[in-house]
PDB file of N, CA and C in Angstrom:
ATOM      1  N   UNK A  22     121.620  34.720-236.388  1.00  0.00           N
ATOM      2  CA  UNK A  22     120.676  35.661-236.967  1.00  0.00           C
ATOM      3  C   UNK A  22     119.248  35.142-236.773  1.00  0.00           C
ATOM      4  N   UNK A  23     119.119  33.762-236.847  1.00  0.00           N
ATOM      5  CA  UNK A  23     117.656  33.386-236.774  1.00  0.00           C
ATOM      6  C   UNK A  23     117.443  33.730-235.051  1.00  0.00           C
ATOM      7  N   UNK A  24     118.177  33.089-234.289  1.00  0.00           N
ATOM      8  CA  UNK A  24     117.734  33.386-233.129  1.00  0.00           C
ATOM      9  C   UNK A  24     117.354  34.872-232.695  1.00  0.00           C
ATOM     10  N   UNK A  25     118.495  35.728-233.309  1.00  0.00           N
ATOM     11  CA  UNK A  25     118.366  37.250-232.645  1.00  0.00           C
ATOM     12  C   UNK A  25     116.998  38.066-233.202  1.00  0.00           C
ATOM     13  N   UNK A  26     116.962  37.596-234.302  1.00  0.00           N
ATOM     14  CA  UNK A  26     116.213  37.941-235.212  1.00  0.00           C
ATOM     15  C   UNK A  26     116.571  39.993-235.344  1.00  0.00           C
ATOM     16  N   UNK A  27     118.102  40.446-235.963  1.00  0.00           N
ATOM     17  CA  UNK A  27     118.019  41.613-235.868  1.00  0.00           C
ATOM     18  C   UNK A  27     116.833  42.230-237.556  1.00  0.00           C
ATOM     19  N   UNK A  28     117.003  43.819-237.395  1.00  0.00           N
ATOM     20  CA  UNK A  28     116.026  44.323-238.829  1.00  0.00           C
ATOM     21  C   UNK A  28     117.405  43.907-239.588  1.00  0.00           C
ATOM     22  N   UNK A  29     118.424  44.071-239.281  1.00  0.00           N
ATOM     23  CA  UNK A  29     118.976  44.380-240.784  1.00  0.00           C
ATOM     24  C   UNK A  29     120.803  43.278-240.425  1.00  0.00           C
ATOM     25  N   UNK A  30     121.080  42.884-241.085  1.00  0.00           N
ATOM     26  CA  UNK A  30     122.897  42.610-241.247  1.00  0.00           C
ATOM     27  C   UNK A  30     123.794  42.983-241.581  1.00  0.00           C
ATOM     28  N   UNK A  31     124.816  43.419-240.827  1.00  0.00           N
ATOM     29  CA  UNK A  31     126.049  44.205-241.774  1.00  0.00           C
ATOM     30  C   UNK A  31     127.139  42.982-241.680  1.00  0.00           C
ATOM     31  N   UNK A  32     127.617  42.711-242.873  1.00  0.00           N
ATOM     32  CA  UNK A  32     129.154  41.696-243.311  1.00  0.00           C
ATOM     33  C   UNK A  32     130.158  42.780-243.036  1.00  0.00           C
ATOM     34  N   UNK A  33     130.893  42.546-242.143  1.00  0.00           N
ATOM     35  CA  UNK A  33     131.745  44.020-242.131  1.00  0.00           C
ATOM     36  C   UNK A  33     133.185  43.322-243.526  1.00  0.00           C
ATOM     37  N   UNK A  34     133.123  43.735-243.894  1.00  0.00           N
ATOM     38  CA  UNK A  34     134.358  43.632-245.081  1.00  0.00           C
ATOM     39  C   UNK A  34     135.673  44.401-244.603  1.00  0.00           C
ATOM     40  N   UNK A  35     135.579  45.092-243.802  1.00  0.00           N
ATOM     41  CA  UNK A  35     137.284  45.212-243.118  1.00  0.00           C
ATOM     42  C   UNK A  35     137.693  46.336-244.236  1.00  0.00           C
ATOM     43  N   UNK A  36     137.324  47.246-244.824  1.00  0.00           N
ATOM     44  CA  UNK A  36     137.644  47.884-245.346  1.00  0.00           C
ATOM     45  C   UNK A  36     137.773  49.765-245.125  1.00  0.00           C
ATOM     46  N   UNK A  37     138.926  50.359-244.985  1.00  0.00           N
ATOM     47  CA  UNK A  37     139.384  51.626-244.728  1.00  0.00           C
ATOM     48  C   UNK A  37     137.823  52.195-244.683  1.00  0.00           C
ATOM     49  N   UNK A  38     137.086  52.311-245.822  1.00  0.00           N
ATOM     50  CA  UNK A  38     136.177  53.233-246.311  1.00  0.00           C
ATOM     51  C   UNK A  38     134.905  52.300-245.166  1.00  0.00           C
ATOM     52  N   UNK A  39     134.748  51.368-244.865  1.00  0.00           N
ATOM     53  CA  UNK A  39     133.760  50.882-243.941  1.00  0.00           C
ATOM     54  C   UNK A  39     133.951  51.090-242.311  1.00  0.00           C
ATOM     55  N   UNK A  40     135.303  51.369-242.282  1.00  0.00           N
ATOM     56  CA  UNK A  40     135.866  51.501-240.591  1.00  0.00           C
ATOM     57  C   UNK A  40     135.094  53.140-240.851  1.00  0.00           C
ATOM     58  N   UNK A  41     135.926  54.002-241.780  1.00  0.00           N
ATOM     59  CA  UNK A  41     135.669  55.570-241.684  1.00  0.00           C
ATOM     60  C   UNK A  41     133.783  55.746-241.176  1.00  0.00           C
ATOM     61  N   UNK A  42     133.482  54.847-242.183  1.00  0.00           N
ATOM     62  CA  UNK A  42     131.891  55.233-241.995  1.00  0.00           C
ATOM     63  C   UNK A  42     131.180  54.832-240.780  1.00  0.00           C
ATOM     64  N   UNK A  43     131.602  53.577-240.251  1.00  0.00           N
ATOM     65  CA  UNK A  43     131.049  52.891-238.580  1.00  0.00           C
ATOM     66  C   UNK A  43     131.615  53.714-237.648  1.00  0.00           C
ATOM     67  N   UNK A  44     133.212  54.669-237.765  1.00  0.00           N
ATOM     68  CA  UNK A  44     133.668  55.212-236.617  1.00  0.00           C
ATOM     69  C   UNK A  44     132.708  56.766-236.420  1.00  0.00           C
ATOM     70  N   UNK A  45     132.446  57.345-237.535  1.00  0.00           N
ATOM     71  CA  UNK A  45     131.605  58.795-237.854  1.00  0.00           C
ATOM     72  C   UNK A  45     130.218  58.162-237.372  1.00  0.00           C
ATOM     73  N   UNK A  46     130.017  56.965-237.763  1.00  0.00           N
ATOM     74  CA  UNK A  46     128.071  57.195-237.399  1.00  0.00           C
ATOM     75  C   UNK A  46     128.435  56.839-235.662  1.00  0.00           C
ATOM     76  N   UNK A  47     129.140  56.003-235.211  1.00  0.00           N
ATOM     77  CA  UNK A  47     129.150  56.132-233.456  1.00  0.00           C
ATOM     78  C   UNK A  47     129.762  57.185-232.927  1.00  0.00           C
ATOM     79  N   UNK A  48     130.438  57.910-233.362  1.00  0.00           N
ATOM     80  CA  UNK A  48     130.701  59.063-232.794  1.00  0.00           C
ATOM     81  C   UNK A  48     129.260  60.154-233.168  1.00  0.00           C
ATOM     82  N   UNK A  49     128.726  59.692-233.959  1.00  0.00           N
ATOM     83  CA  UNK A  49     127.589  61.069-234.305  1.00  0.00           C
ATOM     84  C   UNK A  49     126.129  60.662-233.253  1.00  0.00           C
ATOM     85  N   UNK A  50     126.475  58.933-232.918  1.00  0.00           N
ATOM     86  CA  UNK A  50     125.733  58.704-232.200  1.00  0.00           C
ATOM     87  C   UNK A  50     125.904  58.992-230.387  1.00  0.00           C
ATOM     88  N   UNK A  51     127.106  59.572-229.950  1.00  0.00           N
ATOM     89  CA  UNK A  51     127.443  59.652-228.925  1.00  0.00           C
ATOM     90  C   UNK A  51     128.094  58.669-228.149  1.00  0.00           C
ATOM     91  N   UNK A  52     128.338  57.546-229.164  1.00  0.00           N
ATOM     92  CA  UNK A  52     128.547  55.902-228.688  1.00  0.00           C
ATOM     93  C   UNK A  52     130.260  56.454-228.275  1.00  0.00           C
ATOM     94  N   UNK A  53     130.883  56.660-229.040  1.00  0.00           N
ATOM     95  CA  UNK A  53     132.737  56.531-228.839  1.00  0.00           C
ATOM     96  C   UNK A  53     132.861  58.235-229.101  1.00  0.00           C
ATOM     97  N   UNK A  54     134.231  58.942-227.958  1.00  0.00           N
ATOM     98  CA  UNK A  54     134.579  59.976-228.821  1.00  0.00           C
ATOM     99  C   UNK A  54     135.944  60.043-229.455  1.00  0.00           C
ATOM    100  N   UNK A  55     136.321  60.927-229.415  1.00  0.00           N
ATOM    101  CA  UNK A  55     137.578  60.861-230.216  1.00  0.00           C
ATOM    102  C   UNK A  55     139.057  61.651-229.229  1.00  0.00           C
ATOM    103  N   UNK A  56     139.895  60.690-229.068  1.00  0.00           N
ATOM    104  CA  UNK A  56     140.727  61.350-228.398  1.00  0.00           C
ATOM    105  C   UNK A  56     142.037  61.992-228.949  1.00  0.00           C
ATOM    106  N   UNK A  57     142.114  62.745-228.967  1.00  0.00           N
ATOM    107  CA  UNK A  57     142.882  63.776-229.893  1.00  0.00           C
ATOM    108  C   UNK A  57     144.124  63.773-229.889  1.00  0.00           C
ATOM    109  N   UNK A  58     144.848  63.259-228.517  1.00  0.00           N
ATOM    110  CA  UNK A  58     146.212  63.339-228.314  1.00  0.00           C
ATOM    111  C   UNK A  58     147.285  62.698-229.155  1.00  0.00           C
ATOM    112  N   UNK A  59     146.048  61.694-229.504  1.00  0.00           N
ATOM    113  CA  UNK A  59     146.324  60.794-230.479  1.00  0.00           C
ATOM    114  C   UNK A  59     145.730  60.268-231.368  1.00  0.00           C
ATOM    115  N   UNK A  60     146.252  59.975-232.315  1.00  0.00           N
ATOM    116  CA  UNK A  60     145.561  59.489-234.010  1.00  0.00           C
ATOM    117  C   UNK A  60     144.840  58.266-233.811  1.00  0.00           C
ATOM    118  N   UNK A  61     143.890  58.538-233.839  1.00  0.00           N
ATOM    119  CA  UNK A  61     142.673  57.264-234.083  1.00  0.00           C
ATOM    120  C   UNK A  61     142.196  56.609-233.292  1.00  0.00           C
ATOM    121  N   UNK A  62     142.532  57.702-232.039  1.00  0.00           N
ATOM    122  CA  UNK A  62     142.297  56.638-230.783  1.00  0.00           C
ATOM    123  C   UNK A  62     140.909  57.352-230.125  1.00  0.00           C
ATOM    124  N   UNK A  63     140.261  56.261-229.674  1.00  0.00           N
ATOM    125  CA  UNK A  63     138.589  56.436-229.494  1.00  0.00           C
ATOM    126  C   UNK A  63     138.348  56.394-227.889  1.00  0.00           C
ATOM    127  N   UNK A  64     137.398  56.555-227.340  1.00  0.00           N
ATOM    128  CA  UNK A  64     136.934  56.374-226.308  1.00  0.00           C
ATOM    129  C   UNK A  64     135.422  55.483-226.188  1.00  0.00           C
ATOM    130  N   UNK A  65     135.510  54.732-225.833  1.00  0.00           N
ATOM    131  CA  UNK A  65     134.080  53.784-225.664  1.00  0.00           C
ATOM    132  C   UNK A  65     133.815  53.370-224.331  1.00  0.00           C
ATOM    133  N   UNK A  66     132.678  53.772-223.779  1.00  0.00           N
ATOM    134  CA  UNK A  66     132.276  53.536-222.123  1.00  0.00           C
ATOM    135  C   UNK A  66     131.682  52.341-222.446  1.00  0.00           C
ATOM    136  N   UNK A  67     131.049  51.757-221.288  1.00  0.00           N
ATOM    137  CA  UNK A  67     130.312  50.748-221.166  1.00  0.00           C
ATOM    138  C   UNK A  67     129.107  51.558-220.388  1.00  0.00           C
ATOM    139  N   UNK A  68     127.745  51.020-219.930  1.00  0.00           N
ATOM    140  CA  UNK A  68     127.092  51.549-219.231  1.00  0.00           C
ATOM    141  C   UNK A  68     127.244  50.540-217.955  1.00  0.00           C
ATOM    142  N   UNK A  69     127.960  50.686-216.568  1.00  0.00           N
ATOM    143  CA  UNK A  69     127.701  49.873-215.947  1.00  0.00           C
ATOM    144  C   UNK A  69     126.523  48.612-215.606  1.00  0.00           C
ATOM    145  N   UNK A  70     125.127  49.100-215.732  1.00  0.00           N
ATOM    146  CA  UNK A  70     123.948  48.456-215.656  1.00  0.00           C
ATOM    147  C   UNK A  70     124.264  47.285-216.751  1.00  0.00           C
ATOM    148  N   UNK A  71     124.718  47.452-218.013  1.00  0.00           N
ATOM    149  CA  UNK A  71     125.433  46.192-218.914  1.00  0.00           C
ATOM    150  C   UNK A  71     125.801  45.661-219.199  1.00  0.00           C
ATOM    151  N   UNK A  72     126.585  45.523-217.677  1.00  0.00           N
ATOM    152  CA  UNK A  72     128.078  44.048-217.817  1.00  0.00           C
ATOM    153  C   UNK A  72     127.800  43.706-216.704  1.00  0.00           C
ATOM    154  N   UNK A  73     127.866  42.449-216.541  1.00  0.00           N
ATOM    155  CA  UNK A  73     128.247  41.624-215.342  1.00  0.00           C
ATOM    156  C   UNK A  73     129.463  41.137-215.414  1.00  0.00           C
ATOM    157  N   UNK A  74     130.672  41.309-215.215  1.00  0.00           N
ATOM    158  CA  UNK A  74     131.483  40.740-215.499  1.00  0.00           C
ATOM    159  C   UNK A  74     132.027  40.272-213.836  1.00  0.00           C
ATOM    160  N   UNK A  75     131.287  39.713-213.568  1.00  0.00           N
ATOM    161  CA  UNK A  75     131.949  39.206-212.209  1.00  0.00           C
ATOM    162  C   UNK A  75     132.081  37.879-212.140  1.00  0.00           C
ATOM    163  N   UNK A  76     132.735  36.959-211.470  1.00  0.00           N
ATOM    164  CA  UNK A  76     133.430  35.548-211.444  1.00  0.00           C
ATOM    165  C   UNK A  76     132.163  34.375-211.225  1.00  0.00           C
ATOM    166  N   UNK A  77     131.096  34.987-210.114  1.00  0.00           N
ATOM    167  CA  UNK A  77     130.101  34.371-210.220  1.00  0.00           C
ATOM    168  C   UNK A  77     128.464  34.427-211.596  1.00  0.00           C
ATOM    169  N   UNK A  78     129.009  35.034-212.590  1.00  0.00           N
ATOM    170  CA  UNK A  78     128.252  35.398-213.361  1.00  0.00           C
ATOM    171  C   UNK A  78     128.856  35.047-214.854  1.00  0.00           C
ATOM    172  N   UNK A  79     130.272  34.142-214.300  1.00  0.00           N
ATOM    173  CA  UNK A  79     130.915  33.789-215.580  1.00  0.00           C
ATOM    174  C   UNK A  79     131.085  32.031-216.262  1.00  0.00           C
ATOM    175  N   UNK A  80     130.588  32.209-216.717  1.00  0.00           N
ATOM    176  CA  UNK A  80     130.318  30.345-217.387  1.00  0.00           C
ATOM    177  C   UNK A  80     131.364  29.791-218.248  1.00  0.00           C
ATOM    178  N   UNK A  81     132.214  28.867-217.837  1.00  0.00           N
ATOM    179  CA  UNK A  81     132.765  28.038-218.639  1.00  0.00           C
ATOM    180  C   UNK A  81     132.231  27.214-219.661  1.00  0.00           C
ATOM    181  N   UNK A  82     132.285  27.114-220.812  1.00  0.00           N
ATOM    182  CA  UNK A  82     131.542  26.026-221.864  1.00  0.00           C
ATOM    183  C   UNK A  82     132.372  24.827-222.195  1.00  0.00           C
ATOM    184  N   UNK A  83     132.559  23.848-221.929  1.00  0.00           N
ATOM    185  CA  UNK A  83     133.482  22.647-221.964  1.00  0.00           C
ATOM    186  C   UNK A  83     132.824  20.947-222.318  1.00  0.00           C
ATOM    187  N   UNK A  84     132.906  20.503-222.981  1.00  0.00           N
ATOM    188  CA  UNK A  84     132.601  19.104-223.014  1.00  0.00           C
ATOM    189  C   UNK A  84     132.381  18.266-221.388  1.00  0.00           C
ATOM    190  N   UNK A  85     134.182  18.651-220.924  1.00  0.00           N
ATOM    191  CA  UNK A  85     134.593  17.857-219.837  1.00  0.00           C
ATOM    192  C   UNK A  85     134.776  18.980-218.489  1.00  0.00           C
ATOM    193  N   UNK A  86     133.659  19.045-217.535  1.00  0.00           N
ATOM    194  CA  UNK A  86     133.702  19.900-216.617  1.00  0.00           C
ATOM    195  C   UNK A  86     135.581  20.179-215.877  1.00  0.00           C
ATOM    196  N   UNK A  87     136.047  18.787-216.047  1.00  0.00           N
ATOM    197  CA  UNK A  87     137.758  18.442-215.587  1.00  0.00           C
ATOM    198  C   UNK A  87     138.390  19.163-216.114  1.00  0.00           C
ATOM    199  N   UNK A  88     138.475  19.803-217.759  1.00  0.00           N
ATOM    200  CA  UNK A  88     139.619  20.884-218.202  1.00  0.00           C
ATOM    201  C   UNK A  88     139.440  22.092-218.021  1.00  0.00           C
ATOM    202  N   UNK A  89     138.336  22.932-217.364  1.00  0.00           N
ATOM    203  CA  UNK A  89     137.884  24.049-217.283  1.00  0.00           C
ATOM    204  C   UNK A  89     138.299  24.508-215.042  1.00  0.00           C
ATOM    205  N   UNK A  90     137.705  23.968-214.481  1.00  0.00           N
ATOM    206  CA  UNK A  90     137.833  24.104-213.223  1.00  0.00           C
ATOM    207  C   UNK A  90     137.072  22.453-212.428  1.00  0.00           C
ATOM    208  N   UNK A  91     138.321  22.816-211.075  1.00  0.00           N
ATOM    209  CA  UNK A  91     137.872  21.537-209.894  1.00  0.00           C
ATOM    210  C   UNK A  91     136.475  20.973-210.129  1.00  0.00           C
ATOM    211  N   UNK A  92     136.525  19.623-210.208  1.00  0.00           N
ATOM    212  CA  UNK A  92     135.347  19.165-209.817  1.00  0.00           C
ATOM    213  C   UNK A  92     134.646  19.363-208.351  1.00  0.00           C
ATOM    214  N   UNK A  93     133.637  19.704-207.653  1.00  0.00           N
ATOM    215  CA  UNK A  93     133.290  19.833-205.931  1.00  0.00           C
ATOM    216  C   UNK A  93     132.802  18.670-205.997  1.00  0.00           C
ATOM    217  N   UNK A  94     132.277  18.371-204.569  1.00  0.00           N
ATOM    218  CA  UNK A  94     131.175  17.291-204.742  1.00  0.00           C
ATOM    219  C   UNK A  94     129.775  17.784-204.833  1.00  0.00           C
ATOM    220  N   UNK A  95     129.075  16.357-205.019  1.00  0.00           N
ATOM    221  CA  UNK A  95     127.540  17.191-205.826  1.00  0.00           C
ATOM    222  C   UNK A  95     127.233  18.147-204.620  1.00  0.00           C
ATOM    223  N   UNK A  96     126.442  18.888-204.914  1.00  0.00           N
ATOM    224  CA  UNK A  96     125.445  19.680-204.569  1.00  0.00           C
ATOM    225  C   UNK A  96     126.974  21.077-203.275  1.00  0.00           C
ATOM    226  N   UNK A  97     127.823  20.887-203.965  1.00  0.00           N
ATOM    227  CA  UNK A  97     128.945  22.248-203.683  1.00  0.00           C
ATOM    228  C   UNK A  97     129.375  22.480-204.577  1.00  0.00           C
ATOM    229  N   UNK A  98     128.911  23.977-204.746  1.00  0.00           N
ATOM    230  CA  UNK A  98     129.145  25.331-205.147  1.00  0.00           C
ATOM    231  C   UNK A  98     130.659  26.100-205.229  1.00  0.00           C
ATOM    232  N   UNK A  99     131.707  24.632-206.490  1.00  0.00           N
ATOM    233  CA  UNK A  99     133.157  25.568-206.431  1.00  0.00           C
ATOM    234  C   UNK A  99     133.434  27.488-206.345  1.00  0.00           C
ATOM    235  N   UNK A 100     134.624  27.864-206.048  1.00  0.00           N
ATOM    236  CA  UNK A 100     134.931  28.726-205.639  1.00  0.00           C
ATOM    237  C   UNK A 100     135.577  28.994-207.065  1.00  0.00           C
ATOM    238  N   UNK A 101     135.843  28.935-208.342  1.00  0.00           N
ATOM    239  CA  UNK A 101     136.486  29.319-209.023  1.00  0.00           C
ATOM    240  C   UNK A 101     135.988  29.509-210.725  1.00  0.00           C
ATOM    241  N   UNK A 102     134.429  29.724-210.348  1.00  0.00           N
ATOM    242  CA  UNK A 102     134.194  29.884-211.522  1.00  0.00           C
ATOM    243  C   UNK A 102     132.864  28.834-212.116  1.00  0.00           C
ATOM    244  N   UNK A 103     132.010  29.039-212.772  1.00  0.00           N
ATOM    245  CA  UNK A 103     130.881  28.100-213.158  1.00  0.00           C
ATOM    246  C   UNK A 103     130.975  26.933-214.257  1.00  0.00           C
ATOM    247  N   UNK A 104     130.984  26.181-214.581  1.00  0.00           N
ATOM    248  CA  UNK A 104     130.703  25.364-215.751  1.00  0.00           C
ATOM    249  C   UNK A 104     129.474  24.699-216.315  1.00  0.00           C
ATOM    250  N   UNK A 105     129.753  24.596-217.953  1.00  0.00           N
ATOM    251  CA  UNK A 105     128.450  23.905-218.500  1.00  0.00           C
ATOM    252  C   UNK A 105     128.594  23.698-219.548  1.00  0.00           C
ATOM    253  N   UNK A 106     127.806  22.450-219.826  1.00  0.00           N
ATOM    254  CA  UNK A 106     128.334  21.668-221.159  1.00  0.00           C
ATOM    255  C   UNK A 106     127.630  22.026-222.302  1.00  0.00           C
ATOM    256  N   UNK A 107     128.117  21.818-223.460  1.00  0.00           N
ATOM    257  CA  UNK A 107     127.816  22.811-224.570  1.00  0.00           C
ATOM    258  C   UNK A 107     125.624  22.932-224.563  1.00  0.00           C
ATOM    259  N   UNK A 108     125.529  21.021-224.688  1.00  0.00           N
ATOM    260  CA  UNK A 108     124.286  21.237-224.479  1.00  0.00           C
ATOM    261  C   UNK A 108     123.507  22.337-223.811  1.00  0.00           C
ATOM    262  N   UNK A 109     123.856  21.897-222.298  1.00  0.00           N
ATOM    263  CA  UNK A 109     123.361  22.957-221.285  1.00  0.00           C
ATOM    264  C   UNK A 109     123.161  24.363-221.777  1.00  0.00           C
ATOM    265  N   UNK A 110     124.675  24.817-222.206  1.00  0.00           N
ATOM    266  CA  UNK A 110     124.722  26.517-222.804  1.00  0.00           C
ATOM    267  C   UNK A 110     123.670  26.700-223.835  1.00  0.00           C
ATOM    268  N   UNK A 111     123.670  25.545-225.169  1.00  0.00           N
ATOM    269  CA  UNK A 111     122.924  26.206-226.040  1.00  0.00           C
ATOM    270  C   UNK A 111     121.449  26.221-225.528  1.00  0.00           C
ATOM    271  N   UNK A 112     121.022  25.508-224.908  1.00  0.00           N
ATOM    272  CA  UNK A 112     118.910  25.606-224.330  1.00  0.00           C
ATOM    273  C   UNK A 112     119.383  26.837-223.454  1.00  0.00           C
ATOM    274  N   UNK A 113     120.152  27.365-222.665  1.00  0.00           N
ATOM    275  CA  UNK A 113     120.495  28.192-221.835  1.00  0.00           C
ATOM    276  C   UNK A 113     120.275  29.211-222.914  1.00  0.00           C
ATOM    277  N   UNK A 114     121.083  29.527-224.034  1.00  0.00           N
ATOM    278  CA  UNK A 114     121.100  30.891-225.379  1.00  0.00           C
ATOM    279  C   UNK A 114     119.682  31.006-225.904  1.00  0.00           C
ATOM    280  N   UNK A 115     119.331  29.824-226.324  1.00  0.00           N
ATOM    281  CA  UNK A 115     117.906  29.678-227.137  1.00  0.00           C
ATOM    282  C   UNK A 115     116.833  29.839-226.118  1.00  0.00           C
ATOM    283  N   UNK A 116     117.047  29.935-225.036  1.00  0.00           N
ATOM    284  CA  UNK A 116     115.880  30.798-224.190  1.00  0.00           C
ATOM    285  C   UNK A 116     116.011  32.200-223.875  1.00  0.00           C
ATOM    286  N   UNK A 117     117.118  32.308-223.473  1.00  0.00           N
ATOM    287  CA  UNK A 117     117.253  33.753-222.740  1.00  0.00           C
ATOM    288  C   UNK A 117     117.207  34.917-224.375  1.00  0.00           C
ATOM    289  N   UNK A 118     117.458  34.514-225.589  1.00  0.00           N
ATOM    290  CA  UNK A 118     117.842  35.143-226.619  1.00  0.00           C
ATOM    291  C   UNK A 118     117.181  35.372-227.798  1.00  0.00           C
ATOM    292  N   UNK A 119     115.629  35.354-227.727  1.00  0.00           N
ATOM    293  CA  UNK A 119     114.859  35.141-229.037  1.00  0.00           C
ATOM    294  C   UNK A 119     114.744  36.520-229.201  1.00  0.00           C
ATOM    295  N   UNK A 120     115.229  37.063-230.398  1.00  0.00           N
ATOM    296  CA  UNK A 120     114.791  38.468-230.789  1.00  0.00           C
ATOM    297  C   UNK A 120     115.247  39.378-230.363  1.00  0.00           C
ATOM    298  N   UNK A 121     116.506  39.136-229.344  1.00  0.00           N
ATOM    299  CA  UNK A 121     117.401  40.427-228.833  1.00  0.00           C
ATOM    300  C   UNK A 121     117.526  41.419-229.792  1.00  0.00           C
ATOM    301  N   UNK A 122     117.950  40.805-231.265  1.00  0.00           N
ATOM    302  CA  UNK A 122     118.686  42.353-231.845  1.00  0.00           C
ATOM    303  C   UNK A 122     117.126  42.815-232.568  1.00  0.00           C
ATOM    304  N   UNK A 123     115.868  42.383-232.276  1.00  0.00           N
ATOM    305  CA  UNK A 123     115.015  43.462-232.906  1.00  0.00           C
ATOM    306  C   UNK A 123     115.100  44.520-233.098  1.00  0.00           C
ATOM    307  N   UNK A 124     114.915  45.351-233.975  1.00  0.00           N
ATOM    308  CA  UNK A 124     114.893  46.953-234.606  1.00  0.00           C
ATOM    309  C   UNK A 124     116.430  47.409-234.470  1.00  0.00           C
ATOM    310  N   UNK A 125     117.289  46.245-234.524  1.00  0.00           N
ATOM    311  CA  UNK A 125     118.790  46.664-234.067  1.00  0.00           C
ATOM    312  C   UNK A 125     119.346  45.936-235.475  1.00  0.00           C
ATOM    313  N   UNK A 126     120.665  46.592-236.013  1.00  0.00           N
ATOM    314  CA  UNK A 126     121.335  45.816-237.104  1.00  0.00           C
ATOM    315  C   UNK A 126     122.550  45.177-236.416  1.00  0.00           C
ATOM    316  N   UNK A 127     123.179  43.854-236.556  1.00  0.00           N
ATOM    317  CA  UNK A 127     123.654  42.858-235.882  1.00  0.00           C
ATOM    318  C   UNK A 127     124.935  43.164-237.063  1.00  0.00           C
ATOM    319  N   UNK A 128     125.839  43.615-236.569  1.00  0.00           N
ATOM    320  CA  UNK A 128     127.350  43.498-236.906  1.00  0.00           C
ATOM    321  C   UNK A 128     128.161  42.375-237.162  1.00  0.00           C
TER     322      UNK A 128
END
């Protein structure tokens, strides 16, 4: 929360009457719709432009680069994925992330 710095916090409490109310305000928001065929079942897109989910864009977080993927030798670029040690990740978060959830409430 300090980092994101959103306006507001929701504790979700897991409760019938808190699901009813988060599923009505994203559906009123256009976020999820409702698929009818079946009971309670939603639809939620992604916007492509918002995921990277590709292999070179995916970071392992590990103490020991050895339990996550192959070591290469220095200065080669394994084939199976990125790694980085917790240090690394967190200066990596605490830059890229000051104030993301502004004017946004953080779930």
């Amino acid at each position: 929360v300090r980092l994101c710095q959103p306006d507001s916090l929701h504790i979700c409490d897991g409760t019938e009457k808190e699901n009813t109310k988060i599923l009505n305000f994203l559906e009123s928001e256009g976020v999820i719709k409702p698929l009818t065929k079946y009971e309670n079942c939603w639809l939620a897109k992604t916007d492509p432009k918002d995921v990277a989910r590709v292999e070179s864009r995916t970071v392992i977080v590990t103490e020991d680069q050895r339990d996550t993927i192959p070591v290469t030798a220095p200065r080669v670029k394994g084939q199976l994925g990125n790694w980085m040690n917790p240090k690394t990740f967190q200066e990596a978060v605490d830059d890229r992330f000051p104030g993301c959830m502004k004017g946004r409430t953080m779930y």
